[in-house]
Tab-separated table of C-alpha atoms and ligand atoms in Angstrom:
chain	number	residue	atom	x	y	z
A	1357	MET	CA	11.452	25.758	-13.653
A	1358	ARG	CA	11.541	22.653	-15.848
A	1359	ILE	CA	9.810	19.785	-13.756
A	1360	GLY	CA	9.796	16.149	-14.143
A	1361	VAL	CA	7.415	13.804	-12.802
A	1362	LEU	CA	7.272	10.488	-12.357
A	1363	THR	CA	5.283	7.529	-10.582
A	1364	GLY	CA	6.922	4.379	-9.213
A	1365	GLY	CA	6.249	1.120	-7.351
A	1366	GLY	CA	2.716	-0.493	-7.777
A	1367	ASP	CA	-0.090	1.587	-9.058
A	1368	CYS	CA	-3.092	2.758	-7.046
A	1369	PRO	CA	-6.259	5.118	-7.329
A	1370	GLY	CA	-5.526	8.821	-6.845
A	1371	LEU	CA	-2.164	8.799	-8.828
A	1372	ASN	CA	-3.574	10.903	-11.697
A	1373	ALA	CA	-5.053	13.142	-9.485
A	1374	ALA	CA	-1.716	13.698	-8.026
A	1375	ILE	CA	-0.192	14.138	-11.300
A	1376	ARG	CA	-2.836	16.709	-12.356
A	1377	GLY	CA	-1.853	18.469	-8.843
A	1378	VAL	CA	1.905	18.844	-10.080
A	1379	ALA	CA	1.051	19.624	-13.827
A	1380	GLN	CA	-1.536	22.764	-12.723
A	1381	ARG	CA	0.727	23.709	-9.841
A	1382	ALA	CA	3.723	24.078	-12.029
A	1383	TRP	CA	1.678	25.839	-15.092
A	1384	SER	CA	0.551	28.473	-12.673
A	1385	LEU	CA	3.896	28.938	-11.877
A	1386	GLN	CA	5.059	29.075	-15.428
A	1387	ASP	CA	6.890	26.101	-15.409
A	1388	GLU	CA	7.183	23.688	-17.870
A	1389	VAL	CA	6.330	19.770	-17.217
A	1390	LEU	CA	7.960	16.617	-18.396
A	1391	GLY	CA	5.972	13.145	-17.922
A	1392	ILE	CA	8.781	10.421	-16.973
A	1393	ARG	CA	7.575	7.098	-18.277
A	1394	HIS	CA	7.199	4.047	-16.434
A	1395	GLY	CA	8.878	4.949	-13.057
A	1396	TRP	CA	12.734	5.244	-12.688
A	1397	ALA	CA	13.017	3.169	-16.062
A	1398	GLY	CA	12.313	6.462	-17.759
A	1399	LEU	CA	15.198	7.821	-16.618
A	1400	LEU	CA	17.845	5.003	-17.690
A	1401	ASP	CA	19.185	5.215	-21.050
A	1402	ASN	CA	16.480	3.734	-23.135
A	1403	GLY	CA	13.813	5.371	-21.096
A	1404	GLU	CA	11.135	7.734	-22.229
A	1405	VAL	CA	10.304	11.310	-21.479
A	1406	ASN	CA	7.682	13.570	-22.944
A	1407	HIS	CA	5.835	17.272	-22.469
A	1408	LEU	CA	2.963	16.840	-20.664
A	1409	SER	CA	0.011	19.109	-22.129
A	1410	ARG	CA	-3.202	20.161	-20.653
A	1411	ASP	CA	-4.927	17.562	-22.668
A	1412	ASP	CA	-2.688	15.104	-21.017
A	1413	VAL	CA	-4.113	15.903	-17.615
A	1414	HIS	CA	-7.744	16.520	-18.487
A	1415	GLY	CA	-10.487	14.321	-17.276
A	1416	ILE	CA	-8.050	12.134	-15.522
A	1417	ILE	CA	-8.795	12.654	-11.781
A	1418	GLN	CA	-11.236	9.966	-11.480
A	1419	LEU	CA	-9.106	7.417	-13.688
A	1420	SER	CA	-7.214	4.590	-11.833
A	1421	GLY	CA	-3.920	3.626	-12.477
A	1422	THR	CA	-1.299	6.078	-13.735
A	1423	ILE	CA	-1.188	8.020	-17.102
A	1424	LEU	CA	2.526	7.928	-16.726
A	1425	GLY	CA	2.796	4.238	-16.053
A	1426	THR	CA	5.148	2.794	-13.453
A	1427	SER	CA	7.769	-0.230	-12.794
A	1428	ARG	CA	9.462	-1.466	-9.751
A	1429	THR	CA	12.653	-0.824	-11.472
A	1430	ASN	CA	15.574	-0.246	-9.102
A	1431	PRO	CA	18.292	1.865	-10.706
A	1432	GLY	CA	20.683	1.455	-7.353
A	1433	LYS	CA	20.730	-2.321	-8.266
A	1434	ARG	CA	22.426	-1.938	-11.690
A	1435	GLU	CA	26.053	-0.847	-12.240
A	1436	GLY	CA	26.156	2.895	-12.772
A	1437	GLY	CA	22.377	3.055	-12.684
A	1438	LEU	CA	21.998	6.005	-10.449
A	1439	ASP	CA	24.830	8.253	-12.394
A	1440	GLU	CA	22.587	6.932	-15.645
A	1441	VAL	CA	19.374	9.051	-13.892
A	1442	VAL	CA	21.341	12.143	-13.147
A	1443	ARG	CA	22.955	12.067	-16.260
A	1444	ASN	CA	19.665	11.818	-18.212
A	1445	LEU	CA	17.628	14.346	-15.896
A	1446	GLY	CA	20.648	16.576	-17.312
A	1447	ARG	CA	20.137	15.431	-20.832
A	1448	HIS	CA	16.658	16.363	-20.303
A	1449	GLN	CA	17.116	19.619	-18.638
A	1450	ILE	CA	14.792	18.719	-15.730
A	1451	ASP	CA	15.835	21.034	-12.758
A	1452	GLY	CA	13.035	19.652	-10.262
A	1453	LEU	CA	11.609	16.051	-10.018
A	1454	VAL	CA	8.752	15.004	-8.079
A	1455	ALA	CA	8.860	11.392	-7.274
A	1456	ILE	CA	5.368	9.758	-6.508
A	1457	GLY	CA	5.719	6.249	-4.953
A	1458	GLY	CA	6.191	4.207	-1.815
A	1459	ASP	CA	9.520	2.986	0.483
A	1460	ASP	CA	11.307	1.462	-2.852
A	1461	THR	CA	10.507	5.119	-5.209
A	1462	LEU	CA	11.433	7.104	-1.938
A	1463	GLY	CA	14.177	5.063	-1.161
A	1464	VAL	CA	15.643	5.980	-4.774
A	1465	ALA	CA	14.714	9.717	-4.516
A	1466	ALA	CA	16.857	9.774	-1.177
A	1467	ARG	CA	19.993	8.517	-2.713
A	1468	LEU	CA	19.637	10.755	-5.885
A	1469	ALA	CA	19.065	13.999	-3.167
A	1470	GLU	CA	22.402	12.901	-1.711
A	1471	ARG	CA	23.853	13.267	-5.170
A	1472	GLY	CA	22.313	16.807	-5.410
A	1473	VAL	CA	19.442	16.301	-7.491
A	1474	LYS	CA	16.513	18.517	-6.474
A	1475	VAL	CA	13.786	16.092	-5.928
A	1476	VAL	CA	10.353	16.038	-3.749
A	1477	GLY	CA	9.116	12.804	-2.951
A	1478	VAL	CA	5.140	12.331	-2.848
A	1479	PRO	CA	3.912	9.111	-0.418
A	1480	LYS	CA	1.869	6.739	-2.463
A	1481	THR	CA	0.952	3.194	-1.321
A	1482	ILE	CA	-2.178	1.129	-0.613
A	1483	ASP	CA	-0.127	-0.368	2.198
A	1484	ASN	CA	-0.234	2.705	4.190
A	1485	ASP	CA	2.966	2.151	5.607
A	1486	ILE	CA	4.986	5.152	4.768
A	1487	PRO	CA	6.274	6.976	8.113
A	1488	HIS	CA	5.865	10.549	9.424
A	1489	THR	CA	2.534	11.050	7.376
A	1490	ASP	CA	-1.323	10.749	7.737
A	1491	PHE	CA	-2.139	10.120	4.189
A	1492	CYS	CA	-0.842	7.712	1.581
A	1493	ILE	CA	-2.329	8.311	-2.110
A	1494	GLY	CA	-4.294	4.831	-2.647
A	1495	PHE	CA	-4.724	3.578	0.861
A	1496	ASP	CA	-8.458	5.143	1.372
A	1497	THR	CA	-10.005	3.791	-1.876
A	1498	ALA	CA	-8.061	-0.055	-1.162
A	1499	ALA	CA	-9.497	0.238	2.182
A	1500	ASN	CA	-13.031	0.581	0.957
A	1501	VAL	CA	-12.650	-2.079	-1.500
A	1502	VAL	CA	-11.826	-4.536	1.201
A	1503	ALA	CA	-14.813	-3.305	3.319
A	1504	GLU	CA	-17.166	-3.349	0.393
A	1505	ALA	CA	-16.033	-6.962	-0.464
A	1506	LEU	CA	-16.595	-8.219	3.183
A	1507	ASP	CA	-20.203	-6.656	3.148
A	1508	ARG	CA	-20.476	-8.872	0.107
A	1509	LEU	CA	-19.094	-11.634	1.752
A	1510	GLN	CA	-21.040	-11.322	4.958
A	1511	GLY	CA	-24.415	-12.307	3.188
A	1512	THR	CA	-23.029	-15.550	1.572
A	1513	ALA	CA	-21.331	-16.671	4.492
A	1514	ARG	CA	-24.302	-16.644	6.454
A	1515	SER	CA	-26.456	-18.110	4.187
A	1516	HIS	CA	-24.121	-21.095	3.527
A	1517	MET	CA	-22.985	-21.122	7.186
A	1518	ARG	CA	-19.193	-21.080	6.067
A	1519	THR	CA	-16.036	-19.721	7.117
A	1520	MET	CA	-14.659	-17.162	4.676
A	1521	VAL	CA	-11.183	-16.536	4.555
A	1522	VAL	CA	-10.206	-13.102	2.650
A	1523	GLU	CA	-6.596	-12.489	1.598
A	1524	VAL	CA	-5.888	-8.548	1.493
A	1525	MET	CA	-2.510	-7.088	0.334
A	1526	GLY	CA	-0.032	-5.902	2.933
A	1527	ARG	CA	3.448	-7.135	2.975
A	1528	GLU	CA	4.693	-5.788	6.330
A	1529	ALA	CA	1.832	-3.517	7.612
A	1530	GLY	CA	-1.527	-4.663	8.287
A	1531	TRP	CA	-3.192	-1.225	7.818
A	1532	LEU	CA	-5.475	-2.291	5.136
A	1533	ALA	CA	-6.262	-5.520	6.817
A	1534	ILE	CA	-7.397	-3.876	10.051
A	1535	VAL	CA	-9.316	-0.599	8.956
A	1536	GLY	CA	-10.792	-2.348	5.951
A	1537	GLY	CA	-11.393	-5.563	8.215
A	1538	MET	CA	-13.049	-3.425	10.881
A	1539	ALA	CA	-14.916	-1.451	8.739
A	1540	GLY	CA	-16.350	-4.449	6.922
A	1541	GLY	CA	-17.135	-6.376	10.113
A	1542	ALA	CA	-14.548	-9.036	9.973
A	1543	ASP	CA	-14.624	-11.317	13.161
A	1544	PHE	CA	-11.072	-12.198	12.940
A	1545	ILE	CA	-8.164	-9.883	11.553
A	1546	ALA	CA	-4.507	-11.310	11.050
A	1547	ILE	CA	-1.749	-8.872	10.274
A	1548	PRO	CA	2.030	-8.910	9.909
A	1549	GLU	CA	2.823	-7.205	12.850
A	1550	VAL	CA	1.088	-9.907	15.137
A	1551	PRO	CA	1.730	-13.475	14.065
A	1552	VAL	CA	-0.954	-15.439	14.686
A	1553	SER	CA	-1.071	-19.138	16.074
A	1554	ILE	CA	-3.445	-21.479	13.743
A	1555	ASP	CA	-4.584	-23.028	16.705
A	1556	ASP	CA	-6.018	-19.621	18.090
A	1557	LEU	CA	-7.177	-18.967	14.798
A	1558	VAL	CA	-9.162	-22.398	14.719
A	1559	ALA	CA	-10.103	-21.779	18.334
A	1560	HIS	CA	-11.697	-18.707	17.375
A	1561	VAL	CA	-13.534	-20.058	14.286
A	1562	ARG	CA	-15.049	-22.810	16.283
A	1563	ARG	CA	-16.547	-20.585	18.947
A	1564	ARG	CA	-17.654	-18.478	16.295
A	1565	LEU	CA	-19.561	-21.078	14.324
A	1566	ARG	CA	-21.155	-22.144	17.690
A	1567	SER	CA	-22.714	-18.532	18.190
A	1568	ARG	CA	-23.226	-17.124	14.683
A	1569	ARG	CA	-22.764	-20.425	12.469
A	1570	PHE	CA	-20.700	-18.581	9.884
A	1571	SER	CA	-17.167	-16.583	10.122
A	1572	VAL	CA	-15.281	-14.093	8.036
A	1573	VAL	CA	-11.455	-13.996	8.613
A	1574	VAL	CA	-9.498	-11.542	7.132
A	1575	ILE	CA	-5.767	-12.239	6.747
A	1576	ALA	CA	-3.070	-9.676	5.546
A	1577	GLU	CA	-1.159	-11.328	2.941
A	1578	GLY	CA	2.578	-11.157	4.963
A	1579	THR	CA	0.933	-12.443	8.242
A	1580	GLU	CA	2.998	-15.330	9.601
A	1581	VAL	CA	0.718	-18.136	11.114
A	1582	ILE	CA	2.631	-20.177	13.507
A	1583	GLY	CA	1.857	-23.997	13.111
A	1584	ILE	CA	1.587	-23.651	9.286
A	1585	GLU	CA	4.608	-24.833	6.726
A	1586	LYS	CA	6.158	-21.904	4.830
A	1587	PRO	CA	5.800	-22.565	1.260
A	1588	PRO	CA	9.546	-21.932	-0.398
A	1589	VAL	CA	10.384	-18.851	-2.326
A	1590	ARG	CA	10.911	-19.017	-5.966
A	1591	PRO	CA	13.995	-16.921	-6.951
A	1592	THR	CA	11.860	-15.715	-9.858
A	1593	THR	CA	9.219	-14.042	-7.600
A	1594	ILE	CA	11.565	-11.588	-6.147
A	1595	ASP	CA	11.483	-8.014	-7.421
A	1596	GLU	CA	14.641	-5.464	-7.885
A	1597	PHE	CA	13.695	-4.105	-4.359
A	1598	GLY	CA	14.313	-7.746	-2.952
A	1599	HIS	CA	10.162	-7.873	-2.274
A	1600	VAL	CA	9.011	-11.433	-2.886
A	1601	ARG	CA	5.687	-11.810	-4.442
A	1602	LEU	CA	3.502	-12.840	-1.169
A	1603	SER	CA	0.321	-13.843	-3.145
A	1604	GLU	CA	2.262	-16.839	-4.188
A	1605	ARG	CA	2.530	-17.853	-0.604
A	1606	GLY	CA	-1.434	-18.430	-0.764
A	1607	ILE	CA	-1.266	-18.033	3.193
A	1608	ALA	CA	-5.609	-17.749	3.081
A	1609	GLN	CA	-5.836	-20.864	0.928
A	1610	ARG	CA	-3.659	-22.919	3.491
A	1611	VAL	CA	-5.296	-21.496	6.495
A	1612	ALA	CA	-8.666	-22.019	5.017
A	1613	ASP	CA	-7.665	-25.922	4.365
A	1614	HIS	CA	-6.326	-26.022	7.767
A	1615	VAL	CA	-9.582	-24.797	8.986
A	1616	GLU	CA	-11.513	-27.167	7.178
A	1617	ARG	CA	-9.524	-30.015	8.140
A	1618	ILE	CA	-9.887	-29.368	11.660
A	1619	THR	CA	-13.266	-28.277	12.012
A	1620	GLY	CA	-14.803	-30.523	9.572
A	1621	THR	CA	-16.784	-27.294	8.318
A	1622	GLU	CA	-16.792	-25.561	4.920
A	1623	THR	CA	-14.407	-23.039	4.091
A	1624	ARG	CA	-14.001	-20.577	1.047
A	1625	VAL	CA	-11.238	-18.336	0.155
A	1626	THR	CA	-11.113	-14.639	-1.677
A	1627	VAL	CA	-7.980	-13.508	-2.672
A	1628	LEU	CA	-8.940	-9.429	-3.352
A	1629	GLY	CA	-5.369	-9.147	-4.986
A	1630	HIS	CA	-5.121	-6.204	-7.399
A	1631	LEU	CA	-8.853	-5.472	-6.902
A	1632	GLN	CA	-7.474	-3.357	-4.124
A	1633	ARG	CA	-5.160	-1.461	-6.428
A	1634	GLY	CA	-8.187	-0.497	-8.939
A	1635	GLY	CA	-11.465	1.497	-9.496
A	1636	THR	CA	-12.112	5.129	-9.111
A	1637	PRO	CA	-10.192	6.913	-6.111
A	1638	THR	CA	-12.449	7.887	-3.151
A	1639	VAL	CA	-12.873	11.648	-2.832
A	1640	ARG	CA	-10.222	11.751	0.151
A	1641	ASP	CA	-7.924	9.664	-2.397
A	1642	ARG	CA	-8.525	12.697	-5.104
A	1643	TYR	CA	-8.677	15.439	-2.942
A	1644	MET	CA	-5.588	14.774	-1.063
A	1645	SER	CA	-3.611	13.752	-3.883
A	1646	ILE	CA	-4.353	16.975	-5.723
A	1647	LEU	CA	-2.897	18.741	-2.604
A	1648	VAL	CA	0.343	16.840	-2.076
A	1649	GLY	CA	0.936	17.003	-5.858
A	1650	SER	CA	0.774	20.588	-6.118
A	1651	ALA	CA	2.360	20.816	-2.606
A	1652	ALA	CA	5.552	19.065	-4.334
A	1653	VAL	CA	5.889	21.846	-6.716
A	1654	ASP	CA	5.815	24.402	-4.265
A	1655	PHE	CA	8.749	22.550	-2.187
A	1656	LEU	CA	10.768	22.541	-5.423
A	1657	HIS	CA	10.427	26.560	-5.621
A	1658	ARG	CA	10.863	27.291	-1.898
A	1659	ASP	CA	14.138	24.977	-1.911
A	1660	MET	CA	12.783	22.221	0.215
A	1661	ALA	CA	13.847	19.509	-2.292
A	1662	GLY	CA	15.205	16.401	-0.635
A	1663	SER	CA	12.133	16.047	1.665
A	1664	MET	CA	8.537	14.234	1.284
A	1665	THR	CA	5.364	15.937	1.241
A	1666	ALA	CA	3.871	14.735	4.577
A	1667	VAL	CA	0.350	15.210	5.418
A	1668	LYS	CA	0.019	16.279	9.096
A	1669	GLY	CA	-3.354	16.991	10.311
A	1670	HIS	CA	-4.421	20.001	7.899
A	1671	GLU	CA	-0.935	20.754	6.683
A	1672	ILE	CA	1.265	19.430	4.518
A	1673	VAL	CA	4.933	19.557	5.824
A	1674	PRO	CA	8.167	18.717	4.603
A	1675	VAL	CA	10.106	15.560	6.164
A	1676	PRO	CA	13.640	14.752	4.924
A	1677	LEU	CA	13.323	11.741	2.688
A	1678	SER	CA	16.373	10.275	4.618
A	1679	GLU	CA	13.877	10.159	7.447
A	1680	VAL	CA	11.269	8.088	5.506
A	1681	ALA	CA	13.728	6.078	3.300
A	1682	GLY	CA	13.939	2.280	4.677
A	1683	LYS	CA	11.633	2.989	7.444
A	1684	THR	CA	8.022	1.411	7.866
A	1685	ASN	CA	4.766	2.667	9.396
A	1686	LEU	CA	3.643	-0.521	11.242
A	1687	VAL	CA	0.218	-0.915	12.976
A	1688	PRO	CA	1.084	-0.346	16.688
A	1689	PRO	CA	0.232	-3.154	18.983
A	1690	GLN	CA	-1.962	-0.753	21.089
A	1691	LEU	CA	-4.026	-0.067	18.133
A	1692	TYR	CA	-4.306	-3.750	17.115
A	1693	GLU	CA	-5.072	-4.653	20.605
A	1694	MET	CA	-7.889	-2.196	20.736
A	1695	GLY	CA	-9.419	-2.764	17.573
A	1696	SER	CA	-9.383	-6.762	18.267
A	1697	ARG	CA	-12.025	-5.787	21.131
A	1698	PHE	CA	-14.374	-5.434	18.324
A	1699	PHE	CA	-13.308	-8.254	15.958
A	1700	LEU	CA	-12.734	-10.931	18.442
A	1701	SER	CA	-14.857	-12.253	21.102
A	1702	MET	CA	-11.749	-12.613	23.403
A	1703	THR	CA	-8.782	-10.797	22.838
A	1704	MET	CA	-5.511	-12.457	22.284
A	1705	SER	CA	-3.919	-10.815	25.821
A	1706	GLU	CA	-6.970	-11.689	27.585
A	1707	ARG	CA	-7.026	-15.369	26.480
A	1708	ALA	CA	-3.087	-15.080	27.510
A	1709	ARG	CA	-3.941	-13.854	30.726
A	1710	ARG	CA	-6.455	-16.505	31.438
A	1711	ARG	CA	-3.937	-19.104	30.489
A	1712	ALA	CA	-1.892	-17.374	32.741
A	1713	ALA	CA	-4.111	-17.383	35.559
A	1714	PRO	CA	-3.509	-20.054	38.346
B	2951	LIG	O1	3.642	-2.470	-2.503
B	2951	LIG	C1	1.868	-2.374	-2.317
B	2951	LIG	C2	1.585	-3.878	-2.982
B	2951	LIG	O2	0.226	-3.592	-3.237
B	2951	LIG	C3	1.867	-5.118	-1.866
B	2951	LIG	O3	0.663	-4.550	-0.752
B	2951	LIG	C4	1.577	-6.023	-2.755
B	2951	LIG	O4	2.629	-6.830	-1.992
B	2951	LIG	C5	2.256	-5.680	-3.963
B	2951	LIG	O5	2.233	-4.366	-4.158
B	2951	LIG	C6	2.020	-6.529	-5.102
B	2951	LIG	O6	2.771	-5.684	-6.171
B	2951	LIG	P1	2.796	-6.461	-7.533
B	2951	LIG	O7	1.956	-5.678	-8.434
B	2951	LIG	O8	4.018	-6.485	-7.686
B	2951	LIG	O9	2.064	-7.853	-7.732
């Protein structure tokens, strides 16, 4: 086969290991491999596609980013864009495509599959919000970055008796906040799935300052904080898939300002931002990325195109792209509730129950 591989959406550690997995498996089956540059942009008329050589994928497992480049280009957004992609796949004689990406990239892949393109999706996102899979490339490394940042912030928070408000990525799903936050010993974690009232947050910080004299609060960028004014959205910060650049909301800063004003204690803000998307991939991200990349090639050979390489326990199984596209794997309420026993002195539900009690 002549296999094309692309990476789309936000970059993250582990992508290069996946590309290597694709290439090595393909070569072992006597396939040719073409690298499509900068996501779907590489398959539009002025895009770039080149042969991948053994040298191209040599020594890249531990490198962050993606050697193919990436973008948030949405061919479905432009007039005739999907037809252009199909035409260019034909022009390059690509008969099997591996699309490594998150919800947006996999959504485009699903639409191409409907048009008869032989495409296999590989799940990637530090947000960990792709449904039907236990593994998304990049999440493990990003969660480690969050935990390590909190380890560093605990000491300085304690020394200065301050409240540290740490903003982590997570548009709709709070996986990074809850996993990284619990591992790093945050005493309050706010996630997009569970709107939090600023009064509850302040009450928590007050209690915590009384008992420990410092506090470390983790907040996912997409969290709704009731009682704080929402900033207006600038049209220039909306990408081709319709996503607002959430870092511009400055949610951590606005929470910290409020806490400082109401409690009269010092707060500091750390926005982890794109640090979460960089650095050396963890062992899990390297190992699993190689496996899902190489499984994608097997899926193409075994007539399992139109699917995603989903990890379920120790197996990699095909899940139809149509069942993945447009769906989000959110943190289940019971998991947040269970986690909150560890990071809150009193859980939200306990408080609600006490308030309701006669
Ligand atoms: O989609 C993954 C993600 O890391 C989100 O958590 C975050 O909101 C977004 O990417 C940031 O993207 P960009 O690189 O375009 O600023």
